[in-house]
Amino acid sequence: MTDPKFPADFLWGVATSAYQIEGAVAEDGRGPSIWDTFSHTPGKTVNGDTGDVACDHYHRYAQDVALIAGLGLGGYRFSISWSRCQPQGKGAWNPKGLAFYDRLVDTLLERGITPHATLYHWDLPQGLQDEGGWLNRDTALRFTDYAVTMGQRLGDRVAAIATHNEPWCTAFLGHHSGKFAPGLKDPQAAVQVAHHLLLSHGLALQAMRAAGVKAPLGIVLNQSPVTPASGRATDRALAEREYALFVRWYMDPIFHKRYPTASGVHLYPQVRENDFDAIAQPLDFLGVNYYTRIWASTDEPPQPAPAVQGVTDMGWEVYPEGLLELLVGLKREYTLPPIYITENGMANADRLVDGRVDDAPRIAYMRGHLEALSRAIAAGVDVRGFFYWSLLDNYEWDSGYDKRFGLVHVDYATQQRTLKDSAHWYRDFVARQAAV
Ligand code: FCB
């Protein structure tokens, strides 16, 4: 099989997030976040797993950066734990927490790896949750202060700063389904939270630019095309509604200064005058996270998606063409800035046998998605880089340690890291790209 060919300066990387890998939750002055509270609440996560230790990355970051360097990768996307840097989410800063991210960034740079930082990957300081969390409009202002401090501190050394990771998840999984922290089940709250997240993004961009932060600024959205299960009008209408709620709800305010209208979308947040002007700041880049498509069926029970290319250990359909469909569709609808694929990957039921992890399904998944991505670039979509999710097996939120997404296997009893077959494959693929 010949490799798809990417532009010479394409950035190849891996991604992680703070709560999923760092551990050290009560060390060096870190304050608690909503994920500490949630994961310690009985019944919320598989096996009651928490991120208390996770991959112990807080202590092993240098070893983990060496792993990335060993794979020959040029980029690393990580997130910053707000409550490690500012324990209550407002007021005093924690010098030891700030120093950790200085060390991480400097270690990456010493190894020739380009740091891409994300400010918020779901771990709101608990102190702010106690005052209403993202339902409280004031949290957007607290986030703006945090963004400016981090931007001024790291902006001369990181190559990108994303405000939020996947606001849909914070809003809907956190406040509607209750699957994620803080665990609310209130649809009206979810749309209000989505609005405050978008507002905080726009205010933070404005403030960071006004403060002279040098790094390119953007946001990371989780996106999927939506396929109607049949040609019936009901399925098509559902598909349109799902796409509006999942994709347009975040893109339209940023690019068109409004929320989308689609039949059947009844919820609307409280929006103040000028909010859309604040939200619609120009982006230096857009991060897209893609895992699978959404399948829209109005049947009861719903028609399942056809699992032609299999399903992952999360039960998500493997559908690489969805990445191409999504990107081409976005380009048609919006005037896009440069794009990074900031997450793409799969959970696999990996087993370490005699020092080796044979994860052939992950290699097939990566190859398929990279082929689709190269076709999107050939179709004119300006994609600058790809970050596999994830470098390491890690704490997969409510699924705990049960789901393994890493290129590198983690034995949680010993913290031993072992490169999976997919890590070797990715290293060789990237090396071949550079060789041509
Ligand atoms: C994304 C999250 C990331 C990880 C992957 C599997 O939605 O951003 O933290 O959980 O899914």
Coordinates of C-alpha atoms and ligand atoms in Angstrom, one line a residue:
M1 CA 0.0 0.0 0.0
T2 CA 1.4 3.4 -0.9
D3 CA 1.2 6.1 1.7
P4 CA -0.9 9.2 1.2
K5 CA 1.4 12.2 0.8
F6 CA 1.2 15.2 3.0
P7 CA 2.7 18.7 2.6
A8 CA 6.4 18.9 3.6
D9 CA 5.7 21.2 6.6
F10 CA 2.8 19.2 7.9
L11 CA 2.9 18.9 11.7
W12 CA 2.7 15.3 13.1
G13 CA 1.9 15.0 16.7
V14 CA 0.0 13.4 19.6
A15 CA -2.5 14.9 22.1
T16 CA -3.3 14.5 25.8
S17 CA -5.2 16.4 28.5
A18 CA -4.2 17.4 32.0
Y19 CA -6.7 15.5 34.2
Q20 CA -6.4 12.4 32.0
I21 CA -2.7 12.0 32.6
E22 CA -1.2 14.2 35.2
G23 CA -2.3 12.7 38.6
A24 CA -0.7 14.6 41.5
V25 CA -4.1 16.1 42.3
A26 CA -3.2 17.3 45.8
E27 CA 0.4 18.2 45.2
D28 CA 2.3 21.5 45.1
G29 CA -0.8 23.6 45.8
R30 CA -3.1 22.3 43.1
G31 CA -6.8 23.1 43.9
P32 CA -9.6 20.6 43.2
S33 CA -11.5 20.7 39.9
I34 CA -15.0 19.5 39.1
W35 CA -13.5 16.2 37.8
D36 CA -12.0 15.5 41.2
T37 CA -15.4 15.9 42.7
F38 CA -17.2 14.0 40.1
S39 CA -14.9 11.1 39.9
H40 CA -14.9 10.7 43.6
T41 CA -18.8 10.6 43.7
P42 CA -19.9 7.0 43.9
G43 CA -21.5 5.6 40.7
K44 CA -20.2 8.2 38.3
T45 CA -17.3 6.4 36.7
V46 CA -16.5 2.8 35.7
N47 CA -15.0 1.0 38.7
G48 CA -15.1 4.3 40.6
D49 CA -11.8 5.2 38.8
T50 CA -10.4 8.7 39.4
G51 CA -7.6 10.7 38.0
D52 CA -5.8 10.8 41.3
V53 CA -2.7 9.1 39.9
A54 CA -3.6 8.6 36.2
C55 CA -0.3 8.3 34.2
D56 CA 1.6 10.1 36.9
H57 CA 2.7 12.5 34.1
Y58 CA 3.2 15.3 36.6
H59 CA 6.3 13.4 37.8
R60 CA 7.2 11.6 34.6
Y61 CA 6.7 14.4 32.0
A62 CA 10.3 14.3 30.9
Q63 CA 10.1 10.6 30.2
D64 CA 6.9 11.2 28.3
V65 CA 8.4 14.0 26.2
A66 CA 11.3 11.7 25.4
L67 CA 8.7 9.1 24.1
I68 CA 7.3 11.8 21.8
A69 CA 10.8 12.6 20.6
G70 CA 11.6 9.0 20.1
L71 CA 8.6 8.7 17.8
G72 CA 10.1 11.4 15.6
L73 CA 7.0 13.6 16.1
G74 CA 7.1 17.4 15.8
G75 CA 4.0 18.4 17.8
Y76 CA 2.5 17.8 21.2
R77 CA -1.0 19.1 22.2
F78 CA -1.5 19.2 26.0
S79 CA -3.9 21.0 28.3
I80 CA -3.3 23.2 31.3
S81 CA -5.0 22.4 34.6
W82 CA -6.6 25.7 35.6
S83 CA -6.8 24.8 39.3
R84 CA -3.1 23.8 39.3
C85 CA -2.2 27.3 38.2
Q86 CA -5.0 29.2 40.0
P87 CA -6.3 26.9 42.7
Q88 CA -9.7 28.6 43.3
G89 CA -10.2 29.8 39.7
K90 CA -9.8 33.4 40.8
G91 CA -7.5 35.3 43.1
A92 CA -4.1 33.9 44.0
W93 CA -1.8 32.1 41.5
N94 CA 0.2 29.0 42.3
P95 CA 3.8 29.5 41.4
K96 CA 4.6 25.8 41.5
G97 CA 1.7 25.0 39.2
L98 CA 2.8 27.6 36.7
A99 CA 6.4 26.4 37.0
F100 CA 5.2 22.9 35.9
Y101 CA 4.0 24.2 32.6
D102 CA 7.1 26.2 32.1
R103 CA 9.2 23.0 32.6
L104 CA 7.0 21.0 30.3
V105 CA 7.1 23.6 27.5
D106 CA 10.9 24.1 27.9
T107 CA 11.5 20.4 27.8
L108 CA 9.4 20.1 24.6
L109 CA 11.3 22.9 23.0
E110 CA 14.7 21.4 24.0
R111 CA 13.5 18.2 22.1
G112 CA 12.4 20.2 19.1
I113 CA 8.7 19.5 19.7
T114 CA 6.2 22.3 19.0
P115 CA 3.9 22.8 22.0
H116 CA 0.2 23.4 21.3
A117 CA -1.6 24.4 24.6
T118 CA -5.3 24.1 25.4
L119 CA -6.5 26.2 28.3
Y120 CA -9.7 24.3 29.2
H121 CA -10.1 20.6 28.8
W122 CA -13.1 20.2 31.1
D123 CA -11.5 20.6 34.6
L124 CA -13.1 23.8 36.0
P125 CA -11.8 24.8 39.4
Q126 CA -14.3 23.5 42.0
G127 CA -14.3 26.9 43.6
L128 CA -15.9 28.4 40.5
Q129 CA -18.4 25.5 40.3
D130 CA -19.5 26.3 43.9
E131 CA -20.5 29.7 42.5
G132 CA -22.5 28.3 39.7
G133 CA -19.8 27.1 37.3
W134 CA -20.4 27.8 33.6
L135 CA -24.0 28.6 34.3
N136 CA -22.8 31.7 36.0
R137 CA -21.8 34.3 33.4
D138 CA -19.1 35.6 35.6
T139 CA -17.1 32.4 35.0
A140 CA -16.5 33.7 31.4
L141 CA -14.7 36.7 33.0
R142 CA -12.7 34.5 35.3
F143 CA -11.7 32.4 32.3
T144 CA -10.6 35.5 30.5
D145 CA -8.2 36.5 33.4
Y146 CA -6.8 33.0 33.4
A147 CA -6.3 33.0 29.6
V148 CA -4.4 36.3 29.8
T149 CA -2.1 35.1 32.5
M150 CA -1.3 31.9 30.8
G151 CA -1.0 33.6 27.4
Q152 CA 1.5 36.1 28.8
R153 CA 3.4 33.4 30.5
L154 CA 3.6 30.8 27.7
G155 CA 2.7 32.7 24.6
D156 CA 6.2 33.4 23.5
R157 CA 7.1 29.7 23.5
V158 CA 4.0 27.8 22.5
A159 CA 2.9 27.6 18.8
A160 CA -0.8 27.7 19.5
I161 CA -3.2 28.4 22.3
A162 CA -6.7 27.0 22.1
T163 CA -9.3 28.3 24.5
H164 CA -11.7 25.4 24.8
N165 CA -11.6 21.7 24.0
E166 CA -15.0 20.5 22.8
P167 CA -17.5 22.9 24.3
W168 CA -20.3 20.6 23.2
C169 CA -19.0 18.0 25.7
T170 CA -18.8 20.5 28.6
A171 CA -22.3 21.8 27.8
F172 CA -24.2 18.6 26.9
L173 CA -22.4 15.8 28.6
G174 CA -21.8 17.9 31.6
H175 CA -25.2 19.6 31.9
H176 CA -27.7 17.7 29.9
S177 CA -27.0 13.9 30.0
G178 CA -25.0 14.3 33.2
K179 CA -22.5 11.7 32.0
F180 CA -19.6 14.1 32.7
A181 CA -18.8 16.6 35.4
P182 CA -20.5 18.5 36.9
G183 CA -23.3 16.0 36.2
L184 CA -26.3 18.2 35.7
K185 CA -29.4 17.0 33.8
D186 CA -31.0 20.2 32.5
P187 CA -31.3 20.9 28.8
Q188 CA -31.8 24.6 29.3
A189 CA -28.7 24.8 31.4
A190 CA -26.7 23.1 28.7
V191 CA -27.5 25.7 26.1
Q192 CA -26.8 28.5 28.5
V193 CA -23.4 26.9 29.4
A194 CA -22.6 26.5 25.7
H195 CA -23.3 30.2 25.3
H196 CA -21.1 31.2 28.3
L197 CA -18.3 28.9 26.9
L198 CA -18.4 30.6 23.5
L199 CA -18.6 34.0 25.2
S200 CA -15.5 33.2 27.3
H201 CA -13.7 32.0 24.2
G202 CA -14.3 35.3 22.4
L203 CA -13.6 37.5 25.5
A204 CA -10.4 35.5 26.1
L205 CA -9.2 36.0 22.5
Q206 CA -9.9 39.7 22.6
A207 CA -8.1 40.1 25.9
M208 CA -5.1 38.0 25.0
R209 CA -4.6 40.0 21.8
A210 CA -5.0 43.2 23.7
A211 CA -2.4 42.0 26.1
G212 CA 0.1 41.3 23.3
V213 CA 0.0 37.5 23.5
K214 CA 2.0 36.3 20.5
A215 CA 0.9 32.8 19.9
P216 CA -1.8 32.0 17.3
L217 CA -5.2 31.7 19.0
G218 CA -8.1 29.4 18.3
I219 CA -10.6 26.8 19.6
V220 CA -11.0 23.1 19.4
L221 CA -14.4 21.7 18.4
N222 CA -15.6 18.1 18.2
Q223 CA -17.3 17.6 14.9
S224 CA -19.0 14.9 12.9
P225 CA -21.0 14.7 9.7
V226 CA -24.5 13.4 10.3
T227 CA -25.9 10.7 8.0
P228 CA -29.7 10.2 7.8
A229 CA -30.4 6.4 8.3
S230 CA -32.8 6.5 5.2
G231 CA -34.0 8.8 2.5
R232 CA -37.2 9.5 4.5
A233 CA -38.0 13.1 5.3
T234 CA -38.1 12.4 9.0
D235 CA -34.6 11.0 9.1
R236 CA -33.3 13.8 6.9
A237 CA -34.8 16.4 9.2
L238 CA -33.4 14.7 12.3
A239 CA -29.9 14.7 10.6
E240 CA -30.2 18.4 10.0
R241 CA -31.2 19.1 13.6
E242 CA -28.4 17.0 15.0
Y243 CA -25.8 18.7 12.7
A244 CA -27.2 22.1 13.9
L245 CA -26.8 21.1 17.5
F246 CA -23.5 19.4 17.3
V247 CA -21.6 21.4 14.7
R248 CA -23.4 24.7 13.7
W249 CA -24.2 25.6 17.3
Y250 CA -20.5 26.3 17.8
M251 CA -19.4 27.4 14.3
D252 CA -22.2 29.8 13.5
P253 CA -21.7 32.2 16.4
I254 CA -18.0 32.3 15.7
F255 CA -18.3 32.7 11.9
H256 CA -21.8 34.2 11.4
K257 CA -22.6 35.9 14.7
R258 CA -25.8 33.9 15.3
Y259 CA -27.1 30.5 16.5
P260 CA -28.4 28.2 13.8
T261 CA -32.1 27.7 13.2
A262 CA -33.3 24.2 12.4
S263 CA -36.8 22.8 12.8
G264 CA -37.1 21.1 16.1
V265 CA -34.5 23.2 17.9
H266 CA -36.5 24.8 20.7
L267 CA -33.9 25.7 23.3
Y268 CA -32.2 29.1 23.2
P269 CA -29.9 30.7 25.7
Q270 CA -30.1 34.1 27.2
V271 CA -28.0 36.3 25.0
R272 CA -27.0 39.9 25.8
E273 CA -26.5 42.6 23.3
N274 CA -23.0 42.5 21.8
D275 CA -22.4 38.9 22.9
F276 CA -22.1 37.8 19.3
D277 CA -19.7 40.6 18.5
A278 CA -17.6 39.3 21.4
I279 CA -17.8 35.7 20.3
A280 CA -17.0 36.2 16.6
Q281 CA -13.3 37.0 17.0
P282 CA -11.1 36.0 14.0
L283 CA -9.5 32.6 14.6
D284 CA -5.8 32.0 13.8
F285 CA -6.7 28.3 13.6
L286 CA -9.5 25.9 14.2
G287 CA -8.9 22.6 15.9
V288 CA -11.2 19.8 14.7
N289 CA -11.6 16.5 16.7
Y290 CA -13.0 13.7 14.7
Y291 CA -13.8 10.2 15.9
T292 CA -16.9 8.9 14.1
R293 CA -20.0 10.0 12.4
I294 CA -23.5 10.6 13.8
W295 CA -26.2 8.4 12.5
A296 CA -29.7 9.9 12.5
S297 CA -32.6 7.5 12.7
T298 CA -36.2 8.2 13.8
D299 CA -37.1 4.6 14.0
E300 CA -37.9 3.1 17.4
P301 CA -35.6 1.5 18.3
P302 CA -33.2 3.5 16.0
Q303 CA -31.6 1.9 13.0
P304 CA -28.1 1.1 14.0
A305 CA -25.2 2.6 11.9
P306 CA -23.8 0.0 9.5
A307 CA -20.5 -1.1 11.0
V308 CA -18.9 -2.0 7.7
Q309 CA -15.4 -1.1 8.9
G310 CA -16.0 -2.2 12.4
V311 CA -16.6 -0.5 15.7
T312 CA -14.0 0.6 18.3
D313 CA -13.9 -0.5 22.0
M314 CA -16.1 2.6 22.7
G315 CA -18.7 1.2 20.4
W316 CA -18.1 4.0 17.9
E317 CA -18.4 3.2 14.2
V318 CA -15.1 3.3 12.3
Y319 CA -15.9 5.7 9.4
P320 CA -12.8 7.4 8.0
E321 CA -14.7 8.9 5.0
G322 CA -16.6 11.0 7.6
L323 CA -13.5 13.1 8.1
L324 CA -13.4 14.0 4.4
E325 CA -17.2 14.7 4.3
L326 CA -16.9 16.8 7.4
L327 CA -14.0 19.0 6.2
V328 CA -15.3 19.5 2.7
G329 CA -18.7 20.4 4.1
L330 CA -17.1 22.9 6.5
K331 CA -15.1 24.5 3.7
R332 CA -18.3 24.9 1.7
E333 CA -20.1 26.6 4.5
Y334 CA -17.6 28.8 6.3
T335 CA -14.5 30.9 5.5
L336 CA -12.1 28.7 7.5
P337 CA -8.8 29.6 9.1
P338 CA -6.0 27.0 8.9
I339 CA -7.2 23.7 10.5
Y340 CA -5.4 21.2 12.8
I341 CA -6.9 17.8 13.4
T342 CA -6.4 18.1 17.1
E343 CA -7.7 14.7 18.0
N344 CA -8.4 11.5 16.1
G345 CA -8.0 8.0 17.4
M346 CA -9.6 4.8 18.7
A347 CA -10.0 2.8 21.9
N348 CA -8.9 -0.8 21.4
A349 CA -9.0 -3.8 23.8
D350 CA -5.2 -3.8 23.9
R351 CA -3.3 -6.5 25.8
L352 CA 0.4 -6.5 26.6
V353 CA 1.7 -10.0 25.8
D354 CA 5.4 -10.8 26.2
G355 CA 6.3 -7.1 26.0
R356 CA 4.3 -6.4 22.8
V357 CA 0.9 -4.9 22.1
D358 CA -0.5 -6.1 18.7
D359 CA -3.1 -3.3 17.9
A360 CA -3.6 -3.9 14.2
P361 CA -7.1 -2.4 14.3
R362 CA -5.6 0.9 15.5
I363 CA -3.1 0.9 12.6
A364 CA -5.9 0.3 10.1
Y365 CA -7.9 3.1 11.8
M366 CA -5.0 5.6 11.5
R367 CA -4.2 4.6 8.0
G368 CA -7.8 5.0 6.9
H369 CA -8.2 8.4 8.5
L370 CA -4.9 9.7 7.2
E371 CA -6.0 8.7 3.7
A372 CA -9.3 10.5 4.1
L373 CA -7.4 13.5 5.5
S374 CA -5.1 13.7 2.5
R375 CA -8.1 13.6 0.2
A376 CA -9.5 16.6 2.1
I377 CA -6.3 18.5 1.6
A378 CA -6.3 17.6 -2.1
A379 CA -9.9 19.0 -2.2
G380 CA -8.5 22.3 -1.0
V381 CA -9.0 22.2 2.8
D382 CA -6.1 23.9 4.5
V383 CA -5.0 21.4 7.1
R384 CA -1.7 22.0 8.8
G385 CA -1.3 19.2 11.2
F386 CA -2.6 16.0 12.8
F387 CA -2.5 15.0 16.5
Y388 CA -3.3 11.4 17.3
W389 CA -5.4 10.9 20.5
S390 CA -3.6 9.9 22.5
L391 CA 0.1 9.5 23.3
L392 CA -0.7 7.3 26.3
D393 CA -3.4 5.1 27.5
N394 CA -5.1 7.4 30.1
Y395 CA -8.1 8.2 32.2
E396 CA -11.0 8.1 29.8
W397 CA -13.4 10.2 31.9
D398 CA -16.5 8.2 33.0
S399 CA -15.0 5.1 31.4
G400 CA -12.1 5.3 33.8
Y401 CA -9.0 3.2 32.8
D402 CA -11.1 0.7 31.0
K403 CA -10.7 2.2 27.5
R404 CA -7.2 2.4 26.0
F405 CA -6.6 5.1 23.3
G406 CA -2.8 5.3 23.5
L407 CA -0.1 4.6 21.1
V408 CA 1.8 3.8 24.2
H409 CA 0.5 1.1 26.6
V410 CA 0.5 2.1 30.3
D411 CA 0.6 -0.6 33.0
Y412 CA -1.2 1.4 35.8
A413 CA 0.3 -0.8 38.6
T414 CA 3.9 0.0 37.6
Q415 CA 3.5 3.0 35.3
Q416 CA 5.6 1.1 32.8
R417 CA 5.2 2.5 29.3
T418 CA 5.4 0.2 26.3
L419 CA 5.2 1.3 22.6
K420 CA 2.3 -0.5 20.9
D421 CA 2.7 -1.7 17.3
S422 CA 0.7 1.4 16.3
A423 CA 3.4 3.6 17.8
H424 CA 6.1 1.9 15.7
W425 CA 3.8 2.2 12.6
Y426 CA 3.2 5.9 13.2
R427 CA 6.9 6.6 13.7
D428 CA 7.7 4.8 10.4
F429 CA 4.9 6.5 8.6
V430 CA 6.1 10.0 9.7
A431 CA 9.7 9.1 8.8
R432 CA 8.6 8.0 5.3
Q433 CA 6.8 11.4 4.9
A434 CA 10.0 13.2 5.7
A435 CA 12.1 11.0 3.4
V436 CA 10.2 11.7 0.2
Ligands
FCB1 C1 -12.6 13.5 23.2 C2 -11.9 14.2 24.4 C3 -10.7 13.5 24.9 C4 -10.8 12.0 24.9 C5 -11.3 11.5 23.6 C6 -11.5 10.0 23.5 O1 -13.9 13.8 23.2 O2 -11.5 15.5 24.0 O3 -10.4 14.0 26.2 O4 -11.7 11.6 25.9 O5 -12.5 12.1 23.3

